[in-house]
Coordinates of C-alpha atoms in Angstrom, one line a residue:
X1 CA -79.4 15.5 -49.1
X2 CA -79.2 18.2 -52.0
X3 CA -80.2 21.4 -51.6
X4 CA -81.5 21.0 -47.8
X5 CA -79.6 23.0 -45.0
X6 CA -76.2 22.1 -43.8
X7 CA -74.5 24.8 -41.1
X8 CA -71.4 25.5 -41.9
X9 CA -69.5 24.8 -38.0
X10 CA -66.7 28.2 -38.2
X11 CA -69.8 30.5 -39.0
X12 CA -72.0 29.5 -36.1
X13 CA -70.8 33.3 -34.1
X14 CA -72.2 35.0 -37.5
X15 CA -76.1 32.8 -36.5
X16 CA -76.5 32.1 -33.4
X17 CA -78.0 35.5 -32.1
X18 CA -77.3 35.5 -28.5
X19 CA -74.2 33.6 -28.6
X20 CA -73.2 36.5 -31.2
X21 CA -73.1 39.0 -28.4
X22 CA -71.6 36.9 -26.0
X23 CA -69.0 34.2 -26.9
X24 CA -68.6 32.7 -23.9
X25 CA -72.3 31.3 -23.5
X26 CA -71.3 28.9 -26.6
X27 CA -69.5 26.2 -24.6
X28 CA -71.7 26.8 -20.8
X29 CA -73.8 24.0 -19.4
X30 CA -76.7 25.8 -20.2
X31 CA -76.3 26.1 -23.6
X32 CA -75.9 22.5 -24.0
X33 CA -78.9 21.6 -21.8
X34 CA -81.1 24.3 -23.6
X35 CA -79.7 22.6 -27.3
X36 CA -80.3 19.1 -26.1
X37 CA -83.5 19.2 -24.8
X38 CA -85.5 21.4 -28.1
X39 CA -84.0 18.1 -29.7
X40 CA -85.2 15.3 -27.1
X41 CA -88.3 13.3 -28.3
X42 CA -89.6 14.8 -24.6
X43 CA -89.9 18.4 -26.4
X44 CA -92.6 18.1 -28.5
X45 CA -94.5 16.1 -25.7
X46 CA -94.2 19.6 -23.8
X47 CA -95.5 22.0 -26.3
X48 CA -98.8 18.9 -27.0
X49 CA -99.3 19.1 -23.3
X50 CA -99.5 23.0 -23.6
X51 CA -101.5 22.9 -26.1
X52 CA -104.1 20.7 -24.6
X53 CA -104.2 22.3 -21.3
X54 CA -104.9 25.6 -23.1
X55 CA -108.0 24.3 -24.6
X56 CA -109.3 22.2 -22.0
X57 CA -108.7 25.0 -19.2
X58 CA -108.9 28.1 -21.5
X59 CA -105.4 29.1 -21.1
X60 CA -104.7 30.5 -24.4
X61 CA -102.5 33.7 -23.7
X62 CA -100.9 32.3 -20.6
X63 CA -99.6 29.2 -23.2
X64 CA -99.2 31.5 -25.7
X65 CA -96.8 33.7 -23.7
X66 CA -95.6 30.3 -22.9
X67 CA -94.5 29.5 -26.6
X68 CA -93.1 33.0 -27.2
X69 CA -90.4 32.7 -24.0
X70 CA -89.6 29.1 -25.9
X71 CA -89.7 30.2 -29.1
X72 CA -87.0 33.4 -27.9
X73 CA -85.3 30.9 -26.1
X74 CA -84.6 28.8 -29.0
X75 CA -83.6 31.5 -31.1
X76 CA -81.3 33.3 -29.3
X77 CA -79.5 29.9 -28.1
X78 CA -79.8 26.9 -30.6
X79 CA -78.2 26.2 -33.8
X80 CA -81.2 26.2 -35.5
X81 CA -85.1 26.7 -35.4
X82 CA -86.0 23.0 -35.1
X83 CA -87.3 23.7 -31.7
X84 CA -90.1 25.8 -33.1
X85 CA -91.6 23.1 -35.6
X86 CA -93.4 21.4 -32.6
X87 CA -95.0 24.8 -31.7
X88 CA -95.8 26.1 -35.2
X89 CA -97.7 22.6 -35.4
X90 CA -100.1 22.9 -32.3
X91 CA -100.8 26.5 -31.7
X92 CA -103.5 26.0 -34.2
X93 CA -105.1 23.5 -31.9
X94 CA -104.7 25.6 -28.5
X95 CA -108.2 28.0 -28.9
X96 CA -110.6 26.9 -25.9
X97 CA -114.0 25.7 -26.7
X98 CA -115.1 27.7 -23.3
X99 CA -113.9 30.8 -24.9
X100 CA -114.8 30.5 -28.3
X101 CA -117.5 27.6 -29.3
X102 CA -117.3 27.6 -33.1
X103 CA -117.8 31.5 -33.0
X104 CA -121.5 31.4 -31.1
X105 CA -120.1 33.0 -28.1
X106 CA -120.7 36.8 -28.0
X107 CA -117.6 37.0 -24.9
X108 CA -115.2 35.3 -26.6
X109 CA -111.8 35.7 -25.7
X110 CA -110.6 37.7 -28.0
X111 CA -113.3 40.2 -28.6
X112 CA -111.8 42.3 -25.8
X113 CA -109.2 44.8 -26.5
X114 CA -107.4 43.8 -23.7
X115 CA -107.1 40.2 -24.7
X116 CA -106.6 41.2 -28.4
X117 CA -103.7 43.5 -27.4
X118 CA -101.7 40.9 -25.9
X119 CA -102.1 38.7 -28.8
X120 CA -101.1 41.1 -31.5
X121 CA -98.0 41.7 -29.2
X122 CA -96.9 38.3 -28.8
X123 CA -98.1 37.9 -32.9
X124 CA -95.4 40.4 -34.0
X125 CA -92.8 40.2 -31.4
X126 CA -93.0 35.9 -32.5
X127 CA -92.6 37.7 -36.6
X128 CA -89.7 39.7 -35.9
X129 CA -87.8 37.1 -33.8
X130 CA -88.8 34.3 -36.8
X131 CA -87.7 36.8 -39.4
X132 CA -83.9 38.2 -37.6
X133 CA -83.5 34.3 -37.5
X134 CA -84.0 34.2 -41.1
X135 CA -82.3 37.5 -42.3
X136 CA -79.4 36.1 -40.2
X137 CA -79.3 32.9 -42.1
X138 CA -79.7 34.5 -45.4
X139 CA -77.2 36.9 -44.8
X140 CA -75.0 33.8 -43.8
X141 CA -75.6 31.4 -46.6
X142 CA -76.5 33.8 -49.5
X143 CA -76.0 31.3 -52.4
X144 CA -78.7 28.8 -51.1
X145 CA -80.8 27.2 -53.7
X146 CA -84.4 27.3 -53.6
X147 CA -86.2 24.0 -52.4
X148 CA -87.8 21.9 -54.5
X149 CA -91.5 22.4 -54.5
X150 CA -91.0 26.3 -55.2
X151 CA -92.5 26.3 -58.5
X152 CA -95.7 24.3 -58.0
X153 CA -96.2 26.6 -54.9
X154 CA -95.4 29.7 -57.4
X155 CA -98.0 27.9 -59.7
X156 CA -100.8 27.4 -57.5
X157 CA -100.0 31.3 -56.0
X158 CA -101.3 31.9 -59.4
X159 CA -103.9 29.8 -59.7
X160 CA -105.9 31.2 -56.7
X161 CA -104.8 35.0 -58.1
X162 CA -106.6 34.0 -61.9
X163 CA -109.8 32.2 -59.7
X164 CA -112.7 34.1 -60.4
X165 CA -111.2 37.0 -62.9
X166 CA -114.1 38.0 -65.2
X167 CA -116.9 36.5 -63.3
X168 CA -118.9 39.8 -62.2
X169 CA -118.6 39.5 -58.8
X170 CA -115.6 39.5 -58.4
X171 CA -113.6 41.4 -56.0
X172 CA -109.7 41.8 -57.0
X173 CA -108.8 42.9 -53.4
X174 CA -110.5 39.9 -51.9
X175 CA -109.3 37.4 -54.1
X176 CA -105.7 38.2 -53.8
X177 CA -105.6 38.5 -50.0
X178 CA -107.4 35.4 -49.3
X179 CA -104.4 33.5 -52.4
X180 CA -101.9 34.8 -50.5
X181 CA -103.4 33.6 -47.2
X182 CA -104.3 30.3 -48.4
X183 CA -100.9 29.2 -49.8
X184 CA -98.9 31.6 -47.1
X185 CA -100.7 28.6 -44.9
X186 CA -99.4 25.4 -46.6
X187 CA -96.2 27.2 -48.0
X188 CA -94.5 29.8 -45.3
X189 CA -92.7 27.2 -43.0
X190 CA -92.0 24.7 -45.4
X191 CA -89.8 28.0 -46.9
X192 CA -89.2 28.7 -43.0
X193 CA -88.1 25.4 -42.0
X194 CA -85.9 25.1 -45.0
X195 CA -84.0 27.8 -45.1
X196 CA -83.3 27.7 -41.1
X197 CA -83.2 24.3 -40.0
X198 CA -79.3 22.1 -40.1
X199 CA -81.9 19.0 -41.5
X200 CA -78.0 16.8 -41.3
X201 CA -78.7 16.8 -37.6
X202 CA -82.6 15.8 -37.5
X203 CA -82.9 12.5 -36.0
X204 CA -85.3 10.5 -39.2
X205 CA -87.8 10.2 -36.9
X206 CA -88.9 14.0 -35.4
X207 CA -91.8 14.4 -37.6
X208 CA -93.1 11.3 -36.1
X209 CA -92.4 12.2 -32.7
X210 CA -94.3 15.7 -33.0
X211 CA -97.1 13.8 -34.7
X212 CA -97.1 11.4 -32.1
X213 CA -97.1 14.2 -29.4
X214 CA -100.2 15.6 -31.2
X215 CA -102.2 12.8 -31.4
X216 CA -101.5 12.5 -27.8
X217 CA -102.6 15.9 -26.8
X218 CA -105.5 15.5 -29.0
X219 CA -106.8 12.6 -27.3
X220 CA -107.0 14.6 -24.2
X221 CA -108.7 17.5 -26.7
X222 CA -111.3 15.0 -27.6
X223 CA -111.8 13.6 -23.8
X224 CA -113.0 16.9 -23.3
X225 CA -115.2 17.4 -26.0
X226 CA -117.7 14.9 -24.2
X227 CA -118.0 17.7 -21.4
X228 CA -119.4 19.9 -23.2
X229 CA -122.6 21.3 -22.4
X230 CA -125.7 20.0 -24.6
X231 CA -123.6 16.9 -25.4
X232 CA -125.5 14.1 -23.8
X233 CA -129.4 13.9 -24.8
X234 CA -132.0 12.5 -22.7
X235 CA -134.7 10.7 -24.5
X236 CA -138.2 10.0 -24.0
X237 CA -137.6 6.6 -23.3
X238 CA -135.3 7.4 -20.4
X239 CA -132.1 6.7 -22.5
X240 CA -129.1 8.8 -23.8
X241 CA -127.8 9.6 -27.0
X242 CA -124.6 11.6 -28.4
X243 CA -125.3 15.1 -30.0
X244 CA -122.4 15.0 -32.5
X245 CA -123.0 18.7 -33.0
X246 CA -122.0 19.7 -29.5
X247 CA -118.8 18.3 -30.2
X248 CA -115.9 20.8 -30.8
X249 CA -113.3 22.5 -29.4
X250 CA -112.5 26.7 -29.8
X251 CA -110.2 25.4 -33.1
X252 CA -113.0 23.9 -34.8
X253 CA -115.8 21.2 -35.0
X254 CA -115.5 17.4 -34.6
X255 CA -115.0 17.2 -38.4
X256 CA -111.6 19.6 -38.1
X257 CA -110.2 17.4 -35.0
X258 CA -110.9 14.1 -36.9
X259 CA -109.0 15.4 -39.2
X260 CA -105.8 16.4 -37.6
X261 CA -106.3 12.9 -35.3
X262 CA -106.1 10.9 -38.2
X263 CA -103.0 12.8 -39.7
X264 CA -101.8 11.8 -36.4
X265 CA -102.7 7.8 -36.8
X266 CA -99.0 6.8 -39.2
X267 CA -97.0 8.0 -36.5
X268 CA -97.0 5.2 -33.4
X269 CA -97.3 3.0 -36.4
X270 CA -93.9 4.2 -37.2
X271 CA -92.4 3.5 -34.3
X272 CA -94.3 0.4 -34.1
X273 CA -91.6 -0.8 -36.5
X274 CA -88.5 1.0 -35.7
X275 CA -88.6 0.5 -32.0
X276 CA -87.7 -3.3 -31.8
X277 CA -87.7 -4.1 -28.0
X278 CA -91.5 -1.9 -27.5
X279 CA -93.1 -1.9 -31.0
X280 CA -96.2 -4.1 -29.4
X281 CA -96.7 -0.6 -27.6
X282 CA -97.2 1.1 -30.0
X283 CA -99.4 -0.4 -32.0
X284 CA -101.7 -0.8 -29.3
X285 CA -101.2 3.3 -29.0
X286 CA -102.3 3.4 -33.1
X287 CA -105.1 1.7 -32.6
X288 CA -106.2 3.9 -29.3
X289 CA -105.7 6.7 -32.1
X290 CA -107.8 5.3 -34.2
X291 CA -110.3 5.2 -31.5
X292 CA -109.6 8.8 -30.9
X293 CA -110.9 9.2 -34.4
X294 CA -113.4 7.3 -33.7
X295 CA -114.9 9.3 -30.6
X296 CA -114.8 12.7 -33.1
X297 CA -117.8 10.4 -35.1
X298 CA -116.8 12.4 -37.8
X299 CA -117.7 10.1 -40.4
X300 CA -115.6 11.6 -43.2
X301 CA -112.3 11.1 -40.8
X302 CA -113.7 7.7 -39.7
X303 CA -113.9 6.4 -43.4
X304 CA -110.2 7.4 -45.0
X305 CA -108.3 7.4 -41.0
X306 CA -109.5 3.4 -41.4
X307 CA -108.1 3.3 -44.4
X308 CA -105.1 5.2 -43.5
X309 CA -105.1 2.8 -40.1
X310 CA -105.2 -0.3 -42.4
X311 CA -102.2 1.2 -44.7
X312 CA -100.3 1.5 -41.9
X313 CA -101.0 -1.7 -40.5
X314 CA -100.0 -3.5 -43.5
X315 CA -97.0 -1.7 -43.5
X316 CA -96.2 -3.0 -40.0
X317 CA -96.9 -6.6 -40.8
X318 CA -94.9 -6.4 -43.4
X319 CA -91.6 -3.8 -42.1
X320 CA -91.4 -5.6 -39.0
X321 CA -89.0 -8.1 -38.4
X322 CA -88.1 -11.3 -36.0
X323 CA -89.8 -11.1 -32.6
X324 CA -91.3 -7.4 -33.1
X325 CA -93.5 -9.2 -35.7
X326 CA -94.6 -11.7 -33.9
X327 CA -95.9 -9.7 -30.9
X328 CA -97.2 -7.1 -33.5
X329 CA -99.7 -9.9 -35.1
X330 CA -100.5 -10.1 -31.4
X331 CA -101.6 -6.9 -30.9
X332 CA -103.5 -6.8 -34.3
X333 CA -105.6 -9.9 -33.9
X334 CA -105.8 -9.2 -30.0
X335 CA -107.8 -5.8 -31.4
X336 CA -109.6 -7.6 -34.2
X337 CA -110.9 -10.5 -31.4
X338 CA -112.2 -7.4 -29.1
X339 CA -114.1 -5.9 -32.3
X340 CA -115.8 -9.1 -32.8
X341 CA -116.8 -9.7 -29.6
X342 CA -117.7 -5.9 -29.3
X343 CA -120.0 -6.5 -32.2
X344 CA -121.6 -9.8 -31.1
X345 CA -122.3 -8.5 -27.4
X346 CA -124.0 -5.4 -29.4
X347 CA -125.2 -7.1 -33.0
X348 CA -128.4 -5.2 -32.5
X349 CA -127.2 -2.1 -32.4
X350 CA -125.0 -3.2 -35.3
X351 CA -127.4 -4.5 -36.9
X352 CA -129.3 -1.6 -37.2
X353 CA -126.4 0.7 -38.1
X354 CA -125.6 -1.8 -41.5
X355 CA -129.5 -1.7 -42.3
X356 CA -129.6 2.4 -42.0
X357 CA -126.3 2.6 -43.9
X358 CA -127.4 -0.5 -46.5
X359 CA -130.8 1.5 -47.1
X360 CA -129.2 4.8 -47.4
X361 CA -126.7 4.1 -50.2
X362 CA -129.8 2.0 -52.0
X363 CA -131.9 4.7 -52.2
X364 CA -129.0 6.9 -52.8
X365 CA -128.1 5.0 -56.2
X366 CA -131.7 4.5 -57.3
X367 CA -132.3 8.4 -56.8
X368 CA -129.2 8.8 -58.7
X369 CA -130.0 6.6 -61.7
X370 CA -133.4 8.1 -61.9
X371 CA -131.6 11.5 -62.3
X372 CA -133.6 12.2 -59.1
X373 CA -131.2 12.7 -56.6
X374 CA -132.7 14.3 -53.5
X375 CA -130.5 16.8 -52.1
X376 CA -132.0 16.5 -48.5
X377 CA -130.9 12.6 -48.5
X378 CA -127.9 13.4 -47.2
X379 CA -128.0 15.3 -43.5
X380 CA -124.8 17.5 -44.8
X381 CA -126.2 17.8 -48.2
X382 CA -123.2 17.5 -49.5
X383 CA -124.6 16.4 -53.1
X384 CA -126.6 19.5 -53.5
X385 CA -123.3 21.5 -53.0
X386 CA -121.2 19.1 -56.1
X387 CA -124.1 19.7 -57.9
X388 CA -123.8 23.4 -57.5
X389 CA -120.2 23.4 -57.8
X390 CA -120.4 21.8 -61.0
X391 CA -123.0 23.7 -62.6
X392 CA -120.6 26.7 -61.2
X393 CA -118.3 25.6 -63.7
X394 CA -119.6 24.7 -67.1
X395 CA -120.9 28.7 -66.5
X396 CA -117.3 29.5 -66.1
X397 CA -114.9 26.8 -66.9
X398 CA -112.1 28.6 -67.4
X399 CA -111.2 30.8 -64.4
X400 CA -114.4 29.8 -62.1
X401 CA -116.1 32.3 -60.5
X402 CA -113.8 32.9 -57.5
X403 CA -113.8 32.0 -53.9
X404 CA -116.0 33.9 -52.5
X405 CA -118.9 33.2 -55.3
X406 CA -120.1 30.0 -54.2
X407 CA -123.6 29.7 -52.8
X408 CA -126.1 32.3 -51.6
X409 CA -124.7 32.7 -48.1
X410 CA -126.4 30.0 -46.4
X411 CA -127.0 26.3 -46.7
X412 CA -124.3 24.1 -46.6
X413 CA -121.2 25.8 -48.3
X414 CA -119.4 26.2 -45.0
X415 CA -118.0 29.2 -44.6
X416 CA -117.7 32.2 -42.5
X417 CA -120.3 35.2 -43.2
X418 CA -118.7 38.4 -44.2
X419 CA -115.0 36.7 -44.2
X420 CA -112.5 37.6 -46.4
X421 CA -110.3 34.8 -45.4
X422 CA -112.8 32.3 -44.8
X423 CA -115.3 32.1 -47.8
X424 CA -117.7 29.5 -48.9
X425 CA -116.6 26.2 -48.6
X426 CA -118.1 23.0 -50.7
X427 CA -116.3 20.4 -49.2
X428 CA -114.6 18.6 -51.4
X429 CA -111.4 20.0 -53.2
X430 CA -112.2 19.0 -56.3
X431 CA -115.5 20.4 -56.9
X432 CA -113.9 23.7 -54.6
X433 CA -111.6 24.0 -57.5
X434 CA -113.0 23.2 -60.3
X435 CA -116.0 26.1 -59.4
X436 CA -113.7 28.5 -58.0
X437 CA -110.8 28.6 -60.3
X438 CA -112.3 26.5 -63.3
X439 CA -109.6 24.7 -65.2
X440 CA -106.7 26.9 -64.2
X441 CA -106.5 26.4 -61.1
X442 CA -107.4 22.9 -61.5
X443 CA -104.2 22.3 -63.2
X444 CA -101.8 24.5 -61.1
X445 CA -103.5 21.8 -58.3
X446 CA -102.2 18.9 -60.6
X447 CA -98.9 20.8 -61.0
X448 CA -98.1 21.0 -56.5
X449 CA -99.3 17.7 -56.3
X450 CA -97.5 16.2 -59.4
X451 CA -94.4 17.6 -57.6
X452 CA -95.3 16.0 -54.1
X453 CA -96.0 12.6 -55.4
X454 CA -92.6 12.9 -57.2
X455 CA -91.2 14.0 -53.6
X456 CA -92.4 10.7 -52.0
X457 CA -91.3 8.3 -55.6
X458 CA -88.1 9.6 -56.1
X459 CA -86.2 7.5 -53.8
X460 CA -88.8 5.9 -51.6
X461 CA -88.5 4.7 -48.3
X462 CA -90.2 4.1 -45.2
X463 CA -89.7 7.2 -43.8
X464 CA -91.0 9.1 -46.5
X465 CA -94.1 6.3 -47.0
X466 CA -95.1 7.2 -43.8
X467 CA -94.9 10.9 -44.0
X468 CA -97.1 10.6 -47.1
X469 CA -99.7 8.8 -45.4
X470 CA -100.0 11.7 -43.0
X471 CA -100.7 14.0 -46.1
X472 CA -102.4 11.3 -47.2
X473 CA -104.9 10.9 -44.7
X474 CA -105.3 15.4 -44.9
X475 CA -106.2 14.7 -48.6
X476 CA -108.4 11.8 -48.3
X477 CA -110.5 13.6 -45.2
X478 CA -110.6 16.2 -47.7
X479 CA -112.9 15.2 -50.2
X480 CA -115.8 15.4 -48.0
X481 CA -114.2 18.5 -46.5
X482 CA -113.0 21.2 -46.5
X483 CA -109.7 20.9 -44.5
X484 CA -107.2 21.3 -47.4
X485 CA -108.5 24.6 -47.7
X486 CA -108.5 25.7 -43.6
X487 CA -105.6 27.2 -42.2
X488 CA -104.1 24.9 -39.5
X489 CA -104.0 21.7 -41.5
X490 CA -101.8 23.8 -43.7
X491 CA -99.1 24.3 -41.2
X492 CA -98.9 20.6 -40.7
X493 CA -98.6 20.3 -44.5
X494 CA -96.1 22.4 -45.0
X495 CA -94.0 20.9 -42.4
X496 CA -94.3 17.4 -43.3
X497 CA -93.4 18.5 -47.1
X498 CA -90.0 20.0 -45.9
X499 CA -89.1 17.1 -43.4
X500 CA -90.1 15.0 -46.6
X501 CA -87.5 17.0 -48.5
X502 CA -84.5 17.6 -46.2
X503 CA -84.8 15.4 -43.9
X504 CA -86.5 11.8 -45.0
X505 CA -83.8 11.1 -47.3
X506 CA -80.7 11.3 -46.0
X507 CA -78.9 8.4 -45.8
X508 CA -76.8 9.2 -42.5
X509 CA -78.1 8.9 -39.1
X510 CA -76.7 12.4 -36.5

């Protein structure tokens, strides 16, 4: 497994920070029960269901205090910080939309001090528990190599630092604290996980579980999208229609939880394969996830999770074996047979949908060859903002013009006015980089992902294959987004990269 952590069994007294101070606790009931269940596949169901129940019912600090007794808990007690992967991965996706509805509510939750109080205190008593466990290790295991992906994160660190230099708005103190931020975000628990995690002892299927547990939770997230207020319009003609734009939870808009749900969509497929007896079941779960990203209708997630959905249905067809084949094709072309006849009982409505799309992309490409693309043609105009991106950077190919340079403030660079750590978005990485950072940063992109792809091709095998196509599907979503660039999909990256590393493959099975 190379450089990836392997506890050495005669200095567990010197790590273990409660059983440190008293010995006797190591061989108790409780001990055991507290170790086995952080590693059950029922864990990570837990901390999903926590997380949902926090933004469905606005519960944030009760389940935050929630996660901090856990996250102690598994500190003080377990050999390692697995246990806290599953809660680094969903706390992103616990904010309640009742409490804070894509920032328009004036009493959101934590605009009191009260409220804000509590979650600085749980904030850095989480830090300092996270970094004793770390210190400890270090102290422990002093000659530990660094993982592999250090130097492309290094790289990229100084890409974002050189995005911007020279342009003449630029702001040094801005730029660096939102670099740091940005890769802190995909970087810090990869490092984390690395460093204090025995990966020999990770069942090969965890990530998947977790995933699976997400994409669970988020279903329920999404459920309760629908209930929000302004969601269902009456028309004039007595009917109802879908406001996609009152869709969102307190963690983002339908676009972010697209997203994360099809980041979610490789993991039943997983198990569709390695679970022989119930594989049928799970496949029938992917394709309810790929409903789930349906029911976001965000139509950048909808696109690449189908073709994420379809990867990872081939894969099936093809990893499966004997009688879990068989009742997979079952499932499959049970699904397809419900689409068609979904489609015939509503071929008007479909109908309509192909002519609006077929209409759209004509006058799209005639615009286009007439060098008279309107920028309105699209609803999210994302065209206007490539085209601004890219005139961005022949003005500064170099080193861009920075982060926080794009646009005038409004129109559709998404971004958070007056933010520091949230600046003008385009929507697409590419054109994101190439305007922000020009060429340099471009290539410190090339150099992380260089080193990813070599990750996943060194060696291949399922395990990694389907971890990729859970990045995969956070890239792909990306380039009409902007979620490469938000914080929580970065925590899932990061975690995914060091399972990827440590964890996908060894060879022997705890």
């Amino acid at each position: 497994m190379g450089n990836c952590v392997a506890f050495e069994r005669d200095s567990c007294y010197n790590f273990y920070m409660l059983i440190a101070m008293f010995p006797k606790l190591e061989n108790t009931k409780f001990t055991q029960y507290v170790r086995a269940f952080f590693r059950s596949p029922y864990y990570p169901f837990v901390i999903a269901a926590l997380m949902a129940l926090s933004e469905i019912f606005a519960l944030e600090l009760p389940v935050y205090y929630i996660y901090l007794c856990i996250g102690i808990l598994c500190a003080f007690v377990c050999e390692d910080t697995l246990g806290i992967l599953p809660i680094v991965c969903c706390s992103y996706m616990t904010f309640a939309y009742k409490n804070n509805p894509h920032g328009a509510n004036e009493q959101k939750l934590f605009s009191n001090t009260a409220n804000l109080t509590q979650l600085i205190f749980i904030l850095a008593v989480a830090a300092v528990i996270l970094l004793a466990r770390l210190v400890t290790y270090l102290i422990d295991h002093p000659k530990r190599k660094l993982p592999f992906l250090t130097v492309g994160f290094i790289v990229l660190l100084i890409g974002y630092l050189l995005s911007g230099v020279g342009y003449p708005d630029y702001v040094a103190a801005d730029a660096v604290l939102f670099a740091f931020a940005q890769i802190a975000a995909l970087s810090l628990f990869y490092f984390y996980f690395y460093f204090t995690v025995d990966w020999e002892r990770v069942e090969k299927s965890y990530i998947f579980t977790v995933f699976l547990a997400i994409g669970v939770g988020l279903l329920a997230e999404i459920g309760g999208m629908y209930t929000n207020e302004g969601v269902f319009q009456r028309l004039d003609d007595g009917s109802w229609e879908v406001d996609r734009g009152a869709l969102g939870t307190g963690w983002g808009v339908y676009n972010n939880v697209g997203c994360i749900m099809a980041m979610c969509i490789p993991a039943p497929f997983y198990f569709a394969v390695k679970n022989e007896k119930c594989g049928w079941a799970f496949s029938i779960l992917g394709c309810v996830f790929m409903l789930g990203v349906t029911l976001t209708q965000s139509r950048g997630s909808i696109l690449f999770g189908a073709i994420v959905f379809a990867a990872c249905v081939i894969t099936v067809l093809v990893k499966a074996k004997g009688k879990n084949r068989i009742l997979n094709i079952v499932v499959f072309g049970s699904m397809l047979l419900a689409l068609v006849i979904a489609m015939i009982l509503f071929r008007e409505e479909m109908r309509g949908l192909f002519i609006a799309i077929e209409k759209t992309a004509r006058d799209f490409f005639d615009q286009l060859l007439a060098n008279d693309l309107n920028p309105d043609l699209l609803s999210t105009g994302r065209i206007s903002l490539y085209r601004e991106c890219w005139k961005k950077f022949t003005e500064y190919p170099f080193l861009g013009v920075g982060f926080h340079n794009l646009g005038d403030g409004s129109g559709g660079f998404s971004h958070l006015k007056g933010s520091v750590l949230i600046p003008p978005r385009a929507h697409n990485t590419f054109f994101q980089l190439i305007a922000s950072g020009g060429v340099v940063v471009v290539l410190a992109y090339l150099v992380h992902r260089v080193q990813t792809l070599w990750l996943w091709l060194k060696k291949p095998n399922f395990e990694k294959t389907m971890a990729a196509f859970i990045i995969g599907a956070l890239l792909l979503t990306s380039l009409l987004d902007c979620h490469f660039f938000n914080y929580g999909p970065g925590l899932l990256y990061g975690c995914v990269l060091v399972y990827m590393e440590c964890c996908a493959n060894r060879q022997t099975t705890p």
